[in-house]
Coordinates of C-alpha atoms in Angstrom, one line a residue:
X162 CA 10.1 -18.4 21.2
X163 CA 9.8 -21.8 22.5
X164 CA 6.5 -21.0 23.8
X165 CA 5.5 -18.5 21.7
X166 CA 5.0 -21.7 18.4
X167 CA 3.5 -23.9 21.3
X168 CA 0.8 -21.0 22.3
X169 CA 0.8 -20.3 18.4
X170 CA -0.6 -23.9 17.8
X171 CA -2.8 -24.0 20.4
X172 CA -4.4 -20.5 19.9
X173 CA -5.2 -22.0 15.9
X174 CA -5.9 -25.4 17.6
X175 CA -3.5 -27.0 15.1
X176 CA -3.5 -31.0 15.8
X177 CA -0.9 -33.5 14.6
X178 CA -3.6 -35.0 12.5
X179 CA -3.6 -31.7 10.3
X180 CA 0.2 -31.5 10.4
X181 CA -0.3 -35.4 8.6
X182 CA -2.8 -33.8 6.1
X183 CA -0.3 -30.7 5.2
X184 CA 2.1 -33.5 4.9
X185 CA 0.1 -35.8 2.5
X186 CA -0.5 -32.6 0.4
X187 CA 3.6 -32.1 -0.1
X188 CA 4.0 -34.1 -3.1
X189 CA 1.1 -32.6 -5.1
X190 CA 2.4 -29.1 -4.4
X191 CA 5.9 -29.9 -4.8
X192 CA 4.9 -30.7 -8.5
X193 CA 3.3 -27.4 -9.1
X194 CA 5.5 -25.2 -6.8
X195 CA 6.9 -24.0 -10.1
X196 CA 3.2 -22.7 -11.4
X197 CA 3.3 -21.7 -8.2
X198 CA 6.2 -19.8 -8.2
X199 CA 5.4 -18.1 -12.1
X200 CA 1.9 -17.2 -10.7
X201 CA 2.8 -15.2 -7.4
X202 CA 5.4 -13.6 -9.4
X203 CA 2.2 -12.3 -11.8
X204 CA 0.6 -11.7 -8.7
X205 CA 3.3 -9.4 -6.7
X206 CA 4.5 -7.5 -10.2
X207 CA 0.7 -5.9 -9.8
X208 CA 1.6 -4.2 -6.6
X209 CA 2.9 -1.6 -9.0
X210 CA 6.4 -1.1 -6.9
X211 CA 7.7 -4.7 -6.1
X212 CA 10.9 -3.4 -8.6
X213 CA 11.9 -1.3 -5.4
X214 CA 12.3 -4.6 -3.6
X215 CA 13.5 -6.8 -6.1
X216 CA 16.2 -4.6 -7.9
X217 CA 18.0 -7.0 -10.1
X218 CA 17.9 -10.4 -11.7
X219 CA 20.4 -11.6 -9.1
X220 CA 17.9 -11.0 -6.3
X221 CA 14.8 -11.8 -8.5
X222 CA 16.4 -15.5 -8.8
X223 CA 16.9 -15.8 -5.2
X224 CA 14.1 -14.6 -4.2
X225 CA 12.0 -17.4 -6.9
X226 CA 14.5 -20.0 -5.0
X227 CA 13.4 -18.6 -1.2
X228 CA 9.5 -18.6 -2.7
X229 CA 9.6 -21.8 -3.9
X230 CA 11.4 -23.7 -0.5
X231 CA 8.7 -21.7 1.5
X232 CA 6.2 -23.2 -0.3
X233 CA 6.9 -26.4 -0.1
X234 CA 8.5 -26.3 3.3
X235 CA 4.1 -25.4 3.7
X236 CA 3.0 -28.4 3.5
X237 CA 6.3 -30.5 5.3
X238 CA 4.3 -31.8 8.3
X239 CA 7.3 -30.6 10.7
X240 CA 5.9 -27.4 12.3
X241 CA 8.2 -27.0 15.6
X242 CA 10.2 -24.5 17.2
X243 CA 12.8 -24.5 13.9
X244 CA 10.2 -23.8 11.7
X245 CA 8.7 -20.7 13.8
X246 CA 12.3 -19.5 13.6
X247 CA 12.5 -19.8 10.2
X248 CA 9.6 -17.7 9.8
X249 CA 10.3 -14.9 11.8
X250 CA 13.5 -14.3 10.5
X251 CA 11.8 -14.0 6.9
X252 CA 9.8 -11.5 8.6
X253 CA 12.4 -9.9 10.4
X254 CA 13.9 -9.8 6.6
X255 CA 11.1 -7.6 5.6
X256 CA 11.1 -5.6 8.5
X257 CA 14.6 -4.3 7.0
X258 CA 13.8 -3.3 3.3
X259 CA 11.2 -2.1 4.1
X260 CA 8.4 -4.2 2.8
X261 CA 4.8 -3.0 3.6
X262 CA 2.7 -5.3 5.4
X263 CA -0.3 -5.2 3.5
X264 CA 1.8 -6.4 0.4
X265 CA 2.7 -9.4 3.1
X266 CA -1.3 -10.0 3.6
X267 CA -2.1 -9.4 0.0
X268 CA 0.6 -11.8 -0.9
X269 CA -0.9 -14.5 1.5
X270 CA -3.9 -13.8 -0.3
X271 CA -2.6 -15.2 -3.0
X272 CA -1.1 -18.5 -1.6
X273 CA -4.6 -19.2 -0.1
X274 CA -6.6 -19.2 -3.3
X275 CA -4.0 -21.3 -5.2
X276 CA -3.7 -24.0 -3.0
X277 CA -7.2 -24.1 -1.7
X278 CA -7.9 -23.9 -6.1
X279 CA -5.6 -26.9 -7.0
X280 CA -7.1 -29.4 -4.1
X281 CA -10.9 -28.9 -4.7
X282 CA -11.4 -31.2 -7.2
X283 CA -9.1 -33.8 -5.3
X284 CA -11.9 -35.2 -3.1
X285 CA -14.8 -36.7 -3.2
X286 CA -15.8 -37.2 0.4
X287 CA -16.7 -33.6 1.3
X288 CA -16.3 -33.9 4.8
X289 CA -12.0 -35.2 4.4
X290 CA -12.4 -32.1 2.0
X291 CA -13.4 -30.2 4.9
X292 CA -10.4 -31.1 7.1
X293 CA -8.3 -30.3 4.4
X294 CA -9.5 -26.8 3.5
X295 CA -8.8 -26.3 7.7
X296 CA -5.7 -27.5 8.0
X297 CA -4.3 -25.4 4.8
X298 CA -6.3 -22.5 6.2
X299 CA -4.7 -22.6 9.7
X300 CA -1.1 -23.4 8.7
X301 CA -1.6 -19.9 6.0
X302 CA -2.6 -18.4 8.7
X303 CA 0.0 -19.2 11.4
X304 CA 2.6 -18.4 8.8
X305 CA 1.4 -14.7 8.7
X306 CA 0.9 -14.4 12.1
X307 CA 4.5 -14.9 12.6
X308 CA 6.1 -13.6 9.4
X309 CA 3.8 -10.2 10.9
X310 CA 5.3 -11.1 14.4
X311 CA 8.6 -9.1 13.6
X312 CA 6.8 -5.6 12.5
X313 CA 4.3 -5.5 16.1
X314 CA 8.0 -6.6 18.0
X315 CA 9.6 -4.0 16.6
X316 CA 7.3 -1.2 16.8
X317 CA 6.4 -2.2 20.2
X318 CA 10.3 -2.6 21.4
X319 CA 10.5 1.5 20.0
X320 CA 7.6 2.4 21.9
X321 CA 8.8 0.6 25.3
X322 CA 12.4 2.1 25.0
X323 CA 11.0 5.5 25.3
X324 CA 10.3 7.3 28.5
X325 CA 7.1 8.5 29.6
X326 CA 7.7 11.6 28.8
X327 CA 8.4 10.6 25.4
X328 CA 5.5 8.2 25.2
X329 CA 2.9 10.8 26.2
X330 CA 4.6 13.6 23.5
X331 CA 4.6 10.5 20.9
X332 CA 1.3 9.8 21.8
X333 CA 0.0 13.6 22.3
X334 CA 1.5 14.2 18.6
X335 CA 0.0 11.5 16.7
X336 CA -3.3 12.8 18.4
X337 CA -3.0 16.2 17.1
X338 CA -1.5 15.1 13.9
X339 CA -4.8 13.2 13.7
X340 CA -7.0 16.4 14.4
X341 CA -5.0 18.9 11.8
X342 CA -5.7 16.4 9.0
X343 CA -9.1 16.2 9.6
X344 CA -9.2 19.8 9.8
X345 CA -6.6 20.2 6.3
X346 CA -9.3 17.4 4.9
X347 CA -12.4 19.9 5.7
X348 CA -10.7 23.0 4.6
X349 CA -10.0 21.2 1.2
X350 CA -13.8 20.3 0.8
X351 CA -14.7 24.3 1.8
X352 CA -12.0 25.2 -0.7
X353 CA -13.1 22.8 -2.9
X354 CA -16.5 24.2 -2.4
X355 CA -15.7 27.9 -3.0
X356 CA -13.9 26.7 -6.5
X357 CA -17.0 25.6 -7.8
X358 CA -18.5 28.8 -6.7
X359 CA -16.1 30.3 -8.7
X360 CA -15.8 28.4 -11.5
X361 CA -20.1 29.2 -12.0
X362 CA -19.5 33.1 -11.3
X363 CA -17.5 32.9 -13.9
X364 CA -19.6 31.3 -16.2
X365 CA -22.6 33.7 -15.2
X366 CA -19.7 37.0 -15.9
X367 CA -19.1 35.5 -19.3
X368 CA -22.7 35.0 -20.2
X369 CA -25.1 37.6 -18.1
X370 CA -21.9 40.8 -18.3
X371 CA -20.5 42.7 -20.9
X372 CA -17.3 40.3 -20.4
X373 CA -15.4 39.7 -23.4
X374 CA -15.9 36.2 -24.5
X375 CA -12.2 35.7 -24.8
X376 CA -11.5 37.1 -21.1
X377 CA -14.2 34.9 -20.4
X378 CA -13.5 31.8 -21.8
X379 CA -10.1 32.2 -20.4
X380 CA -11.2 32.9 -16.8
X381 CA -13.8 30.1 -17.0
X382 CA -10.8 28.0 -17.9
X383 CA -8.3 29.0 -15.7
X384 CA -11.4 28.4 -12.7
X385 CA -11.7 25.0 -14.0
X386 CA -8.3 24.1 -13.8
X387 CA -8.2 25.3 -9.7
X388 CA -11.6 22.8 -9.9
X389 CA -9.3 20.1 -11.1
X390 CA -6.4 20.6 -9.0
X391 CA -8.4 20.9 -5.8
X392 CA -10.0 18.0 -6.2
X393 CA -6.9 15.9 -6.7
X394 CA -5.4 17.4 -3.9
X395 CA -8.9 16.0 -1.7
X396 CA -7.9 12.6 -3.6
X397 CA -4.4 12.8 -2.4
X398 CA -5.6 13.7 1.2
X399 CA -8.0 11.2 1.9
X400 CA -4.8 8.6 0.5
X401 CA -2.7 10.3 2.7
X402 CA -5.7 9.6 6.0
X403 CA -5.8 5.7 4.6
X404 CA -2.0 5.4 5.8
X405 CA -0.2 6.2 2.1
X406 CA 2.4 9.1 1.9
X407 CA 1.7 12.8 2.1
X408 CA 1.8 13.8 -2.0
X409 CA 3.4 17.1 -1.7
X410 CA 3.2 17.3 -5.9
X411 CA -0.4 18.0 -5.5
X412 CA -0.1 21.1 -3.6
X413 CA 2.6 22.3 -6.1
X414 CA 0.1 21.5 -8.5
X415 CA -2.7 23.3 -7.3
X416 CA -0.3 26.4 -6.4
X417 CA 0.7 26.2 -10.8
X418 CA -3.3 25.7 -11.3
X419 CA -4.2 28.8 -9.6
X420 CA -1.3 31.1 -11.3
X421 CA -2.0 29.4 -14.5
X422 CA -5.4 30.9 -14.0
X423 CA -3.9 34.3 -13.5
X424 CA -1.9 34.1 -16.9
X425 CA -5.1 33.3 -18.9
X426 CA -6.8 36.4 -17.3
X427 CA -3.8 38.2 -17.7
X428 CA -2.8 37.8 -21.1
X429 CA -6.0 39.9 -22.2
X430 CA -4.3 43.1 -21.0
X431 CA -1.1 45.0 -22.4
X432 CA -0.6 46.5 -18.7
X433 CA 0.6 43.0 -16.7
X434 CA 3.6 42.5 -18.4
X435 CA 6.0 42.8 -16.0
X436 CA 3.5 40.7 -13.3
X437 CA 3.0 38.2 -16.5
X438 CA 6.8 37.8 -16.4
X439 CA 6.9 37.4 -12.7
X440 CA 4.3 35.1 -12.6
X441 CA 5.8 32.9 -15.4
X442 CA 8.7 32.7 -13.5
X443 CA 7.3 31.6 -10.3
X444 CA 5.5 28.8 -12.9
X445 CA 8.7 27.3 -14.3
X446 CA 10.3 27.3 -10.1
X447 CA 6.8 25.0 -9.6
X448 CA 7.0 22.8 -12.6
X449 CA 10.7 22.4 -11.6
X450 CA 10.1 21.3 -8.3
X451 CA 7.4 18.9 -9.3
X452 CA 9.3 17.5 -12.0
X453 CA 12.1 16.4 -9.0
X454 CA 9.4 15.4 -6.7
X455 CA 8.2 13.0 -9.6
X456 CA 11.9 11.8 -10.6
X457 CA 12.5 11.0 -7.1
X458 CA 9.4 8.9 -6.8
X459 CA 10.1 7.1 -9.7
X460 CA 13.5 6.7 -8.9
X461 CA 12.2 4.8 -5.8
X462 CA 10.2 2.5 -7.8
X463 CA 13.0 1.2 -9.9

């Protein structure tokens, strides 16, 4: 680790004299560390599951207490091997709950524009406003490169303690894992394709046949509704290719779509009864299981 900060520094070709800028910039933001503190907390409430993380008021207060040290601990002028340390083991900290990284880099976002918005107006020499700007730019930076440090480490540590065997099945998988969702995402789009193919049959049966209008209607309907669901199962796919989680809910969905469809066309005719009944039955299993699927995910948000 020793030379790991000492690389760090050099690699961002941090200088003392910027560790004396960061330094002269303590006071200032030790007096708004507490805007500071109320703003970020605005800021990381908008991720939309930071209550997964920060459970209770206990650990919401601590957390406010960490925050607020970090940030002034920012601008302390004292960047050595200590102060790496320090950071690392915050990451290491997320590492363990969990915490995504890009909530780590949006967060950082965050700090960036604050501090570079509360020092603009500070100076008039544009070229000491310059230096600034660079030496709050690097040290943000530094701090994510190692608060990040602890997810590559550990990822890389699981890779190396497998056995090349191992490695070339890990690596053979996530290849073909790869190629089937690229293939899953094209059969949605042909699927997708031959819904709307449907959904205008239907439409010419209910207005060039002798279709009842009611049937009609109700098929046209029920065609839409596959529509709908297929296309929010593409949306959930193309999520699901941009690193998110696989939403199983919108299969079930699609799976109630297209019975739904059935019961409209179905519940024309006194002869289905018994497949009505079936088919209901299978309904209330799906709305079942994606009622649980969506308790569990909003259990893991609160």
């Amino acid at each position: 680790m020793m030379n790991d900060y000492k690389s760090l520094k050099e690699h961002y070709r941090f200088t003392p004299e910027e560790e004396e800028t960061l330094n002269a910039l303590q006071p200032k933001m030790a007096s708004i560390a507490d805007t500071f503190i109320d703003e970020f907390y605005d800021y990381i409430w908008g991720f939309g599951e930071t209550a997964q993380f920060l459970k209770n008021q206990e650990i919401i207060d601590k957390h406010r207490k960490k925050i607020r040290e970090w940030f002034i601990n920012l601008f302390s002028g004292k960047y050595d091997l200590q102060y790496f340390m320090y950071l690392y083991k915050i990451g290491e900290v997320h590492m363990k709950i969990g915490l995504p990284t890009h909530y780590v880099n949006s967060a950082f976002t965050f700090v960036r524009t604050f501090v570079l918005k509360h020092i603009e107006d500070d100076y008039d020499n544009k070229e000491e406003h310059i230096k600034v700007i660079n030496a709050v730019e690097k040290i943000i930076d530094m701090n994510l490169d190692s608060l990040t440090s602890s997810y590559r480490e550990e990822e890389l540590g699981r890779f190396l303690s497998l056995s090349k065997v191992e490695k070339k099945i890990l690596t053979g998988l996530k290849e073909f894992n790869s190629y089937i969702n690229y293939f899953l995402a094209a059969a949605l789009a042909i699927v997708a394709f031959f819904s709307i193919g449907l959904f205008l049959y239907d439409i010419y049966l209910l207005f060039f046949t002798d279709v009842k209008i009611e049937e009609g209607i109700l098929t046209v309907l029920g065609s839409l509704l596959v529509l709908w669901a297929t296309i929010e199962l593409i949306h959930e796919e193309i999520n699901h290719l941009q690193g998110k989680g696989f939403a199983i809910g919108a299969f079930i969905m699609l799976a109630m779509a297209a019975l739904i469809r059935k019961v409209l066309i179905y519940s024309l005719s006194s002869e289905k009864g018994d497949e009505l009944l079936v088919i209901g039955g299978v309904i209330v299993g799906l709305a079942i299981a994606y009622w649980l699927v969506g308790a569990k995910k909003k259990h893991l948000r609160s």
